[in-house]
Short mmCIF file of C-alpha atoms in Angstrom, two decimals:
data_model
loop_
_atom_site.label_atom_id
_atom_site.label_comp_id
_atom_site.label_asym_id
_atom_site.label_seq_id
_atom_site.Cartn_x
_atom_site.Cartn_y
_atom_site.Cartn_z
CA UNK A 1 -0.74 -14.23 -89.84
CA UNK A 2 -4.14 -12.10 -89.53
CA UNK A 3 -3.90 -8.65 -89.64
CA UNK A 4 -7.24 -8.20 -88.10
CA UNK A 5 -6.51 -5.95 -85.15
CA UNK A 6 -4.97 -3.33 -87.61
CA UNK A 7 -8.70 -3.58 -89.24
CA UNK A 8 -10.34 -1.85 -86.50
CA UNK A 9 -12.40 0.97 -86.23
CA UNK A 10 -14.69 3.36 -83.89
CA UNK A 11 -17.59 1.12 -84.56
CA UNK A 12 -18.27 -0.84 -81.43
CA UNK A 13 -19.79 -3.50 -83.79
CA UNK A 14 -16.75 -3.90 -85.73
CA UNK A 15 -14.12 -3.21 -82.54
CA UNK A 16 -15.88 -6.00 -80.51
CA UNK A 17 -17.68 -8.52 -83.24
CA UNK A 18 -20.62 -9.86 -83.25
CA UNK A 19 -20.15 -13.65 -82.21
CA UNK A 20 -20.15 -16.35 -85.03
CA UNK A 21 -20.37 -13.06 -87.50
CA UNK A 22 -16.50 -12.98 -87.18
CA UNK A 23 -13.85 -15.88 -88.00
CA UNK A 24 -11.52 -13.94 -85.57
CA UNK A 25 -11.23 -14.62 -81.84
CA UNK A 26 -13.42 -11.79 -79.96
CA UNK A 27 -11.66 -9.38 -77.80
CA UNK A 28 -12.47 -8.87 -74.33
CA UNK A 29 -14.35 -6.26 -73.22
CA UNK A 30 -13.07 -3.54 -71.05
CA UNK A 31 -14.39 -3.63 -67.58
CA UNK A 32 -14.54 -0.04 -66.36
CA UNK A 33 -13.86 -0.64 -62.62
CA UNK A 34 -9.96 -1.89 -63.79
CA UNK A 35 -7.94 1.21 -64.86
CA UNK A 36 -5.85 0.38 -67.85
CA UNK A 37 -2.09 0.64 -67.53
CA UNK A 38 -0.40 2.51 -70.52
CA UNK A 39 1.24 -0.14 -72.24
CA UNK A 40 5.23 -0.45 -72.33
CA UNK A 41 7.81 -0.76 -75.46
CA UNK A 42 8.60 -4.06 -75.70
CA UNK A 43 12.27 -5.25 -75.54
CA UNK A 44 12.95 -8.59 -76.39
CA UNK A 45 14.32 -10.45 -74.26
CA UNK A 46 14.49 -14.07 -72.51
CA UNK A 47 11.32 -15.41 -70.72
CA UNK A 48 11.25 -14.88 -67.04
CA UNK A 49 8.85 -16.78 -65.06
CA UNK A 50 7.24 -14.14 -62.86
CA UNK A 51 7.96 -13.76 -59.15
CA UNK A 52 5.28 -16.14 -57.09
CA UNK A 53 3.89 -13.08 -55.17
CA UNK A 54 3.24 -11.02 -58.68
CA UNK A 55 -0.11 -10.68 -60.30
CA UNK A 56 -0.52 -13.17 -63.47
CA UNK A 57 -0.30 -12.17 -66.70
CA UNK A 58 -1.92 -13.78 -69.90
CA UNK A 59 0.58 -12.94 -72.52
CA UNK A 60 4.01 -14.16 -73.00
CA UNK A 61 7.07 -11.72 -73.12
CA UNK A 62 7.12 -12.86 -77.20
CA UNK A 63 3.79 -11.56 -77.45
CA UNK A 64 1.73 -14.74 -77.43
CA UNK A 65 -1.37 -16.23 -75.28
CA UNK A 66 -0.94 -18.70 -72.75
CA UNK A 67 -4.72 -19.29 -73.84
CA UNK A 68 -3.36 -20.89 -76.92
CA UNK A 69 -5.28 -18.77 -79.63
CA UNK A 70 -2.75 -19.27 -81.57
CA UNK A 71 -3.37 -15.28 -82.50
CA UNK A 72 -1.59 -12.60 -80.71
CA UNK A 73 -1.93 -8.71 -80.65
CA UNK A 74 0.65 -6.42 -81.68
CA UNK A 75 3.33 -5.15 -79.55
CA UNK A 76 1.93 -2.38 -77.02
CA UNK A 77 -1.23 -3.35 -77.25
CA UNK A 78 -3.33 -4.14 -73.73
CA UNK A 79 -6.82 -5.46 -74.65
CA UNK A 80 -7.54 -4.82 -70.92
CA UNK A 81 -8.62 -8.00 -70.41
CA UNK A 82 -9.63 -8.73 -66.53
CA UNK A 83 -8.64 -12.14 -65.52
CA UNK A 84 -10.01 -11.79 -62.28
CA UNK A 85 -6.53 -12.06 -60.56
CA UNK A 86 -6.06 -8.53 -58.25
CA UNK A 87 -2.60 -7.02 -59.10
CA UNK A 88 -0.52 -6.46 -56.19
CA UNK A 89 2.65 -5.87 -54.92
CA UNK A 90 4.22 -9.39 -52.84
CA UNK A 91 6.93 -7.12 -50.79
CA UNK A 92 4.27 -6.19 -47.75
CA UNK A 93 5.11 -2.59 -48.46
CA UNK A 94 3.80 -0.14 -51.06
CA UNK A 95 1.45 -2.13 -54.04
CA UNK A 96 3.49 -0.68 -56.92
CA UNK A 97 1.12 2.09 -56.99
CA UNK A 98 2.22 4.10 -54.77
CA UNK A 99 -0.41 3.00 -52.49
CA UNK A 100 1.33 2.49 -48.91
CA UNK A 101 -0.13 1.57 -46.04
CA UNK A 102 -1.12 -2.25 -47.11
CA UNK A 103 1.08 -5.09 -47.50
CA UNK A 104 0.65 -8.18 -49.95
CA UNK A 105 -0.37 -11.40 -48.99
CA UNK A 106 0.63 -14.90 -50.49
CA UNK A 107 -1.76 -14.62 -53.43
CA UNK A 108 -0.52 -11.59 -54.59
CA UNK A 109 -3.72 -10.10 -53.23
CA UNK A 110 -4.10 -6.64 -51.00
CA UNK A 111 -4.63 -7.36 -47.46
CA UNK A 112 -5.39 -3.89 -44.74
CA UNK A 113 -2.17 -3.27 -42.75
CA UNK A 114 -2.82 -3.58 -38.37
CA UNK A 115 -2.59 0.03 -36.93
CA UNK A 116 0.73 0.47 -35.13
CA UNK A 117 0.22 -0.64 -30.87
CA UNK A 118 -0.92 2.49 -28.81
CA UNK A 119 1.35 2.07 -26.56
CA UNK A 120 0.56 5.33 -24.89
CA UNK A 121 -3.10 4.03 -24.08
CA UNK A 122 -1.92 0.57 -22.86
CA UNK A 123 0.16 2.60 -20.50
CA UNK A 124 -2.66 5.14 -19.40
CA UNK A 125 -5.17 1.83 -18.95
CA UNK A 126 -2.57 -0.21 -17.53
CA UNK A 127 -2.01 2.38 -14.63
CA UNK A 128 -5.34 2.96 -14.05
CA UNK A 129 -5.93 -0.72 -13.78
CA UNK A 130 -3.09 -0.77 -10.79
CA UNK A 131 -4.76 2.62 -9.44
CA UNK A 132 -8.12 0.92 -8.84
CA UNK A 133 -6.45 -2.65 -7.26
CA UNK A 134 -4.76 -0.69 -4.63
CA UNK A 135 -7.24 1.79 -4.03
CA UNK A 136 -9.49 -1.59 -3.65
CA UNK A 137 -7.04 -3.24 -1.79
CA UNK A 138 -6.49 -0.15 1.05
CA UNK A 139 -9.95 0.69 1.77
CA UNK A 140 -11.02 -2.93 2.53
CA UNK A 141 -7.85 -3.26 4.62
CA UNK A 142 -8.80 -0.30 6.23
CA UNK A 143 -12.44 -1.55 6.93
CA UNK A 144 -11.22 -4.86 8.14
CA UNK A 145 -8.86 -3.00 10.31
CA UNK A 146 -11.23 -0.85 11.42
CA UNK A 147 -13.43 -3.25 12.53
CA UNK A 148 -11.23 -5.16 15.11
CA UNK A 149 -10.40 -1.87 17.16
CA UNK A 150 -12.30 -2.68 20.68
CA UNK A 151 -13.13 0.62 21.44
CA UNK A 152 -14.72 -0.28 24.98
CA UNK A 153 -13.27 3.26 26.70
CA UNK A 154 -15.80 5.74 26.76
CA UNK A 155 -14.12 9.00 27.96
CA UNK A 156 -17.27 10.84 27.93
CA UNK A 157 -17.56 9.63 31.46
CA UNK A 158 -14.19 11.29 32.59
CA UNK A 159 -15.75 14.14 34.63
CA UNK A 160 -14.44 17.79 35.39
CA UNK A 161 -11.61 17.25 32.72
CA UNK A 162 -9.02 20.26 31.44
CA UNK A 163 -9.48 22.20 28.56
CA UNK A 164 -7.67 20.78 25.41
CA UNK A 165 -4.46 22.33 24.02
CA UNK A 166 -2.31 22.33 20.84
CA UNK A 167 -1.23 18.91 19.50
CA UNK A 168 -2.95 15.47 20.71
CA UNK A 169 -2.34 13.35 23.54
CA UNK A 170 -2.79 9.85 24.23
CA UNK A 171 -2.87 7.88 27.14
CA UNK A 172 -0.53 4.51 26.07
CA UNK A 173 -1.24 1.77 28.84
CA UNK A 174 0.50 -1.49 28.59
CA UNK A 175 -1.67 -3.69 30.97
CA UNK A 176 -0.86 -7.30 32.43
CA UNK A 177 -4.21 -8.67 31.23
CA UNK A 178 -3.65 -12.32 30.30
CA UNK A 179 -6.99 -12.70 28.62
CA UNK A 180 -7.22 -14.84 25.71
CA UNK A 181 -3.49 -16.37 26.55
CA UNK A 182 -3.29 -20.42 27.60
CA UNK A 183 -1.81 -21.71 30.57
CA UNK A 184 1.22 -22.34 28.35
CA UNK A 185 1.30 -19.42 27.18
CA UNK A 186 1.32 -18.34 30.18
CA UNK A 187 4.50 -20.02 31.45
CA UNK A 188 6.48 -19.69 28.76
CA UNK A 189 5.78 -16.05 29.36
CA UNK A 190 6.31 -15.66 32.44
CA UNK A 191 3.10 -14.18 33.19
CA UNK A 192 1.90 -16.04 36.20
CA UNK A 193 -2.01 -16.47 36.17
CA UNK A 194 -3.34 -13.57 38.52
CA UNK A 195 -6.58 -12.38 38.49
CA UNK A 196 -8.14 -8.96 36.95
CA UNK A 197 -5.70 -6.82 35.28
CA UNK A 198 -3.17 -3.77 36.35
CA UNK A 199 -1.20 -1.70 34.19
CA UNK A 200 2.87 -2.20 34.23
CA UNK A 201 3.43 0.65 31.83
CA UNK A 202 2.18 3.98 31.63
CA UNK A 203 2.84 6.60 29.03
CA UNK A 204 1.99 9.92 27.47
CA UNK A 205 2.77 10.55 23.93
CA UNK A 206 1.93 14.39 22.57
CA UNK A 207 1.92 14.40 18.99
CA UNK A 208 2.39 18.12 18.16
CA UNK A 209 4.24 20.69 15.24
CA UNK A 210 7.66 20.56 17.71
CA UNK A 211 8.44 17.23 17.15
CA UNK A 212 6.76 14.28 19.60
CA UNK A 213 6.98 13.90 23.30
CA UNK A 214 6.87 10.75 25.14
CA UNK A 215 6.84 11.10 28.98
CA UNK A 216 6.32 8.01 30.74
CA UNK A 217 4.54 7.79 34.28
CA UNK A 218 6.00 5.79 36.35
CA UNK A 219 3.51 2.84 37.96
CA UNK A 220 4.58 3.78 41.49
CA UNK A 221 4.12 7.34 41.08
CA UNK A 222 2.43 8.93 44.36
CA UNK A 223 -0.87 10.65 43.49
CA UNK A 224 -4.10 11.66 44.67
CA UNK A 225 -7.24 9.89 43.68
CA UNK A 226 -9.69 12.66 43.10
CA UNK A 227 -13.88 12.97 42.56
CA UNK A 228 -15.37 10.54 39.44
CA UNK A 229 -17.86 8.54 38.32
CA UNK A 230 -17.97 5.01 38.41
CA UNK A 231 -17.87 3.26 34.88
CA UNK A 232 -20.57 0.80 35.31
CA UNK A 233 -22.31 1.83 38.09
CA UNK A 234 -22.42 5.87 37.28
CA UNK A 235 -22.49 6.58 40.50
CA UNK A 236 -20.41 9.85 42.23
CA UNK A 237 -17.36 8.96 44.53
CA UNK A 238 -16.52 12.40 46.02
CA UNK A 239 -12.65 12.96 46.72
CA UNK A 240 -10.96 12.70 49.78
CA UNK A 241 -7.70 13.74 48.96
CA UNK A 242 -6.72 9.78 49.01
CA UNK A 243 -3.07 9.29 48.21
CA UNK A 244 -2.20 5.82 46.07
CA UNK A 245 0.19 4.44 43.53
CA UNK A 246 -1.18 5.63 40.23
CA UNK A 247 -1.96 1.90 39.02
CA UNK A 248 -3.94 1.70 42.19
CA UNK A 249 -6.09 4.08 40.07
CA UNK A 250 -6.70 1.82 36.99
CA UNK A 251 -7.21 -1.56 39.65
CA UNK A 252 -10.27 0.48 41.33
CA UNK A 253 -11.99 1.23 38.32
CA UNK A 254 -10.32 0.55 34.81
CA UNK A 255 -9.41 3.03 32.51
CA UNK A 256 -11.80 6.12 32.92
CA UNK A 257 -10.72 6.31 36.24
CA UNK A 258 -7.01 6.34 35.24
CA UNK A 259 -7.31 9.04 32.71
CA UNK A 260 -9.50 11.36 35.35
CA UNK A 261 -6.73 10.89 37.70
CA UNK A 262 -3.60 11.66 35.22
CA UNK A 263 -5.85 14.49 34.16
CA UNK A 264 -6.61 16.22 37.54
CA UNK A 265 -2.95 15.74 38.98
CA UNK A 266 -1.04 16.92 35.61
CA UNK A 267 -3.82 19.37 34.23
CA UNK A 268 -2.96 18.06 30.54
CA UNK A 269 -6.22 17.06 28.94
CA UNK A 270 -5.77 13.22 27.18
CA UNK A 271 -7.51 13.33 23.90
CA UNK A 272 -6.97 9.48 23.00
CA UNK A 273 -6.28 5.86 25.21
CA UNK A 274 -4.91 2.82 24.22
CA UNK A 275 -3.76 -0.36 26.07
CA UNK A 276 -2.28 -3.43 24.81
CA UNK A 277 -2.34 -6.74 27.07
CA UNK A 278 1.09 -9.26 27.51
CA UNK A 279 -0.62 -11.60 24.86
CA UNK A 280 -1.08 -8.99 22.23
CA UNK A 281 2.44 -7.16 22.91
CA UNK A 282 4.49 -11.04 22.19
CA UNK A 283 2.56 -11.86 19.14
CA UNK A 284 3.30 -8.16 17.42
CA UNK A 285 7.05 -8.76 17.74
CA UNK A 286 7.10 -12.31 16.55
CA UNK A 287 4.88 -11.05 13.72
CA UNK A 288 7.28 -8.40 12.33
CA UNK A 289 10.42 -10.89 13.42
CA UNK A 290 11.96 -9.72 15.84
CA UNK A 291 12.97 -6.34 17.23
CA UNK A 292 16.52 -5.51 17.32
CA UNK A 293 18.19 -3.67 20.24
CA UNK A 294 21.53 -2.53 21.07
CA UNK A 295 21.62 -3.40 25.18
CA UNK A 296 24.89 -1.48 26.68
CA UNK A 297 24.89 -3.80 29.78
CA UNK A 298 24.05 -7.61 30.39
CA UNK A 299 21.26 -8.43 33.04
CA UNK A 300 18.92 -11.38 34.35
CA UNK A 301 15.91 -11.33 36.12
CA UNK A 302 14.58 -14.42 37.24
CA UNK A 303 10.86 -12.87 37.98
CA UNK A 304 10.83 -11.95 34.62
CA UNK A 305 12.58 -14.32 32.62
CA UNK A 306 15.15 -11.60 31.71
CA UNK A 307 18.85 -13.09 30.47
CA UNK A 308 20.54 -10.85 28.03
CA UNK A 309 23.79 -10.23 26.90
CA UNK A 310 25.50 -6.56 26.01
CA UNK A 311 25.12 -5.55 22.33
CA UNK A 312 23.21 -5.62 19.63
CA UNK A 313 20.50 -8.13 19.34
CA UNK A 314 17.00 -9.14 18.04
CA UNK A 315 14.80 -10.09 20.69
CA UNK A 316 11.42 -12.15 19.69
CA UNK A 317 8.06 -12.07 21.55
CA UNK A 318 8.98 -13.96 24.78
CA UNK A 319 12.12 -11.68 25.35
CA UNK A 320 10.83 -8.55 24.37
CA UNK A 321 8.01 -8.94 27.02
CA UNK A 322 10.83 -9.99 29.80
CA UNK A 323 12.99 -7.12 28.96
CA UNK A 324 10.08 -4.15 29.50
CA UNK A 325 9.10 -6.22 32.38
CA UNK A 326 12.09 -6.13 34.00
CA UNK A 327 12.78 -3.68 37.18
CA UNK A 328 14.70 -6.15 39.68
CA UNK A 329 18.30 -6.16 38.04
CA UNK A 330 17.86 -2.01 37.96
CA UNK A 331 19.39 0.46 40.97
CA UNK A 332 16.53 2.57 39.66
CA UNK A 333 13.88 0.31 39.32
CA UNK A 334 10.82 1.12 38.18
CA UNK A 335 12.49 4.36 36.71
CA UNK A 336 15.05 2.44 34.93
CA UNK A 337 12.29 0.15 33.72
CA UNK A 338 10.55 2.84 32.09
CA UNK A 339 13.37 4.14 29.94
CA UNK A 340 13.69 0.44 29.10
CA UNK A 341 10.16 0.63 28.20
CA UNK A 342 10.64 3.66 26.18
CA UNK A 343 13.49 2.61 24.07
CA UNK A 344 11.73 -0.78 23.75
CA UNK A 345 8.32 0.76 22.34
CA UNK A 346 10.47 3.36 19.94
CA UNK A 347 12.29 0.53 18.40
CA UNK A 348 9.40 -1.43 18.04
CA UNK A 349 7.33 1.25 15.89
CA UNK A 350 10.05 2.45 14.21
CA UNK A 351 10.82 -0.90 12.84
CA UNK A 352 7.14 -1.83 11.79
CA UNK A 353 5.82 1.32 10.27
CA UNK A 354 8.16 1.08 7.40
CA UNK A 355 7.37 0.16 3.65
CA UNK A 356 8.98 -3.71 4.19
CA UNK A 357 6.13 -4.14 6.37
CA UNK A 358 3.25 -1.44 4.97
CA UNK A 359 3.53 -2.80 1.35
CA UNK A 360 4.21 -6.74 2.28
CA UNK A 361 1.01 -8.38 3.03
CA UNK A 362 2.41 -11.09 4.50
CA UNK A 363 3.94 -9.02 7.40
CA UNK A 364 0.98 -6.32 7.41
CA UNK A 365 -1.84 -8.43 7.55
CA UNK A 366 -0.32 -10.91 10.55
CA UNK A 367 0.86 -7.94 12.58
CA UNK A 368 -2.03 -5.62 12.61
CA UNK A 369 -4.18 -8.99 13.00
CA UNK A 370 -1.89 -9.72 16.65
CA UNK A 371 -2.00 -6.06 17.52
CA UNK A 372 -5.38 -5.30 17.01
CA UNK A 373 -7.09 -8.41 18.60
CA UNK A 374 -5.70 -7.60 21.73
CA UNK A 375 -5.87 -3.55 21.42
CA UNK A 376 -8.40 -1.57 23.41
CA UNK A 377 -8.92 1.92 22.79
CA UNK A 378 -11.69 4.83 23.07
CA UNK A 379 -14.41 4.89 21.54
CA UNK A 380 -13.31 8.15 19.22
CA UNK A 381 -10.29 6.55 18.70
CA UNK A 382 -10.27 6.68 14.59
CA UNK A 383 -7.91 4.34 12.33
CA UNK A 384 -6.51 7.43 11.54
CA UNK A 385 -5.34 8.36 14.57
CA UNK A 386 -3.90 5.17 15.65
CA UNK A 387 -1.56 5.42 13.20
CA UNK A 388 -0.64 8.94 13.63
CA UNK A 389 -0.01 7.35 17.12
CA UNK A 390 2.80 4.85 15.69
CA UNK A 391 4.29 7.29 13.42
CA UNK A 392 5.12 9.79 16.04
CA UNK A 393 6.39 7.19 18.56
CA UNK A 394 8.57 6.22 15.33
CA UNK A 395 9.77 9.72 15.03
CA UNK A 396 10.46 9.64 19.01
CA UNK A 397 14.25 8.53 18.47
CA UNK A 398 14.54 11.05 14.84
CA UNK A 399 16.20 14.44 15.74
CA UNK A 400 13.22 16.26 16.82
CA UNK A 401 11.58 13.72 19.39
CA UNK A 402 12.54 13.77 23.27
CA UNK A 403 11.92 11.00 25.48
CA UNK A 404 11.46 11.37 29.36
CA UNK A 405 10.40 9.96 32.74
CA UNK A 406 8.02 12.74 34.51
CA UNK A 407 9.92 14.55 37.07
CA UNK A 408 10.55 13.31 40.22
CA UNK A 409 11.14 15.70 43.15
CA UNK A 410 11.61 12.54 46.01
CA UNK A 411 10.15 9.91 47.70
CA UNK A 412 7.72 9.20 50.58
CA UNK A 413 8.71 5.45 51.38
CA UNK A 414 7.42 3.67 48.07
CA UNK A 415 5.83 5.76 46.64
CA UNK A 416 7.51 8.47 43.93
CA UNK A 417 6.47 12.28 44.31
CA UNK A 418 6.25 14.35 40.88
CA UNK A 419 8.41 17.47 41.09
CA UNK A 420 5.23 19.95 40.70
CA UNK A 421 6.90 23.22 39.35
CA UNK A 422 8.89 21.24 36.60
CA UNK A 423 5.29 19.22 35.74
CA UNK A 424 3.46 22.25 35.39
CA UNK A 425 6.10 24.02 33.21
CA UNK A 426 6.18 20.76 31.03
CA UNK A 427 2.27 20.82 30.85
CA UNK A 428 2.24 24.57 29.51
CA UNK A 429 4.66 23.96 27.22
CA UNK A 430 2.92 20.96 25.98
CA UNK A 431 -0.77 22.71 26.07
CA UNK A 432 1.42 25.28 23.63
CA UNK A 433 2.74 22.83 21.56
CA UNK A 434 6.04 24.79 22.44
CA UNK A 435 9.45 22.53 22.23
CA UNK A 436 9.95 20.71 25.78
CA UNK A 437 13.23 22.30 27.73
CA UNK A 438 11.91 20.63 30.48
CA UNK A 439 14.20 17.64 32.04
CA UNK A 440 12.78 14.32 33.81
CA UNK A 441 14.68 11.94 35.71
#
């Protein structure tokens, strides 16, 4: 064997050769950018073919080249050699190095770790994604809703009105218009096909910090027209102390008339008005499902198309309008009727203003759509405070609202007469937004 390696010197002519100068194989030269790894004590032992995912090797574990030379170097010695193969560790973790962070690929090769998911940002984004939808979502509902109110009352032209107190009041008017509804419709209603429209419910709601009122006003109620303005023709009709039925009020000349008169015989000032027609009232229940009712007593009415049985039931569109129609099958009446009315309209809000119906667009969208086509209301009457409206009718049944027919003192033939000293103690205490001790009929 040649002993050349042990030959060498520190001249870089001898350590390296000079080509054909030299019978011996030339070494290769150190590339600088490859640091050199201290060479190990050999121990012999049997070959091993090296792991797929290690780096290759040129020599053989007995010290000879793969390349065939024939010569080999000593043990120990690393001639630093750069194949061009990248050394690397197969396991995905650390390279062997101590260098974590990277992970080897099939080749043996180093290939840059993906960062760890930021879950914490996905999160943030992800809720700000849903922040924006339903912000996007509620203000166009709110638009579109916005823009079917008919607000066709102007109470600017209620003359001579009484000074506003605490809380808000609105005028709720539940009118016997048939507009929009076909002649079946019509019959399966029950609505008969009359001309012009009159109001079969009447009702004041206060919306205050003692809990809500609702006092309904009887249709029949005796009261006395009093001075106004006419809506379309703005001309002055002085009073003469006329005495009528208060929906005789709202047939002469619509709503600004009725709120002038409610105003001037009650001295409570009415801040808001809304009226829904028969149509309107039958497709809001059907649209939510049904309202359900506990009834304590069974009753027909053949006028209205009443026939119900005692206990709990849900009553659709058609039978809810029968059953606050219904004043025939009552001792009372028209006074029974309005408690019927009362309970009716309670149940009603207090089943759609809930979050089944709020957050379900298939319920929302179809019941404000039937409520709102057929809704009329003043021309300040805001989004806003319509539903303010519903919510405090909801909360008219919860443990702070009181429910109550205006108090009655008597008669004089058909016509009911207001008990004046109990309606002017239930105004102040309304004006005051004081909790109502006062007791209707």
């Amino acid at each position: 064997m040649n002993d050349w390696p042990d030959r060498r010197t520190g001249d870089r002519s001898e350590r390296y050769g000079r080509g054909s100068a030299s019978s011996q194989p030339e070494s290769a030269r150190a590339m600088p950018h490859i640091q050199r790894r201290p060479s190990q004590p050999r121990t012999p032992q049997r070959p091993q073919v090296p792991p797929q995912s290690q780096g290759y090797d040129d020599r053989h574990q007995d010290g000879g080249y793969q390349g065939g030379y024939g010569n080999s170097p000593e043990p120990g010695y690393d001639s630093g050699y750069n194949t061009g193969q990248v050394y690397g560790s197969g396991s995905g973790g650390s390279d062997g190095r101590g260098g974590g962070g990277r992970r080897g690929g099939g080749d043996g090769g180093y290939v840059q770790g993906r960062p760890a998911p930021d879950w914490r940002r996905r999160i943030k984004l992800g809720a700000l994604t849903l922040v924006v939808v339903v912000l996007a979502v509620s203000i166009s509902t709110y638009f579109w809703a916005d823009s079917k109110l008919k607000r066709e009352v102007d109470l600017a032209k209620v003359i001579e009105r009484p000074e506003s107190g605490d809380g808000t009041n609105y005028l709720i008017v539940g009118s016997d218009s048939r507009e929009g509804m076909s002649a079946e419709e019509k019959k399966r209603l029950r609505t008969g096909s009359a001309e012009g429209k009159r109001t079969d419910s009447m009702m004041i709601l206060h919306d205050g910090s003692n809990g809500p009122t609702l006092i309904s006003l009887p249709r029949d109620s005796n009261v006395e027209i009093p001075t106004f303005v006419g809506s379309e023709s703005g001309k002055k009709f002085q009073g003469t102390g006329r005495q009528v039925k208060l929906n005789a009020a709202y047939a002469e000349d619509g709503p600004e008339l009725l709120v002038r008169t409610v105003e001037f015989n009650t001295g409570l000032h009415i801040d808001h008005y809304v009226e829904i027609g028969f149509g309107g009232f039958a497709k809001i229940v059907d649209a939510i499902g049904g309202v359900e009712l506990d009834i304590p007593k069974a009753f027909k009415d053949k006028k209205s198309g009443a026939d119900f049985q005692a206990g709990k039931q849900t009553l659709n569109g058609e039978q809810s309008l029968a059953f606050v129609r219904t004043r025939y099958a009552f001792a009372g009446s028209d006074l029974d009727r309005t408690k019927n009315q009362q309970k009716f309209l309670a149940a009603l809000a207090s089943q759609t203003a809930t979050p089944s119906t709020i957050i379900n667009p298939f319920k929302l969208y179809p019941t404000m759509g039937a409520g709102l086509d057929t809704l009329i209301v003043d021309k300040d009457m805001s989004l806003w405070a319509l539903g303010n409206m519903f919510f405090a009718m909801k909360g008219v049944t919860g443990g702070d609202g009181t429910s109550m027919n205006m108090p009655i003192s008597g008669s004089t033939g058909g016509n009911l007469v207001w008990d004046k000293a109990k309606v002017k103690q239930l105004v102040e205490q309304l004006n005051n937004d004081e909790k109502v001790t006062v007791k209707g009929n």
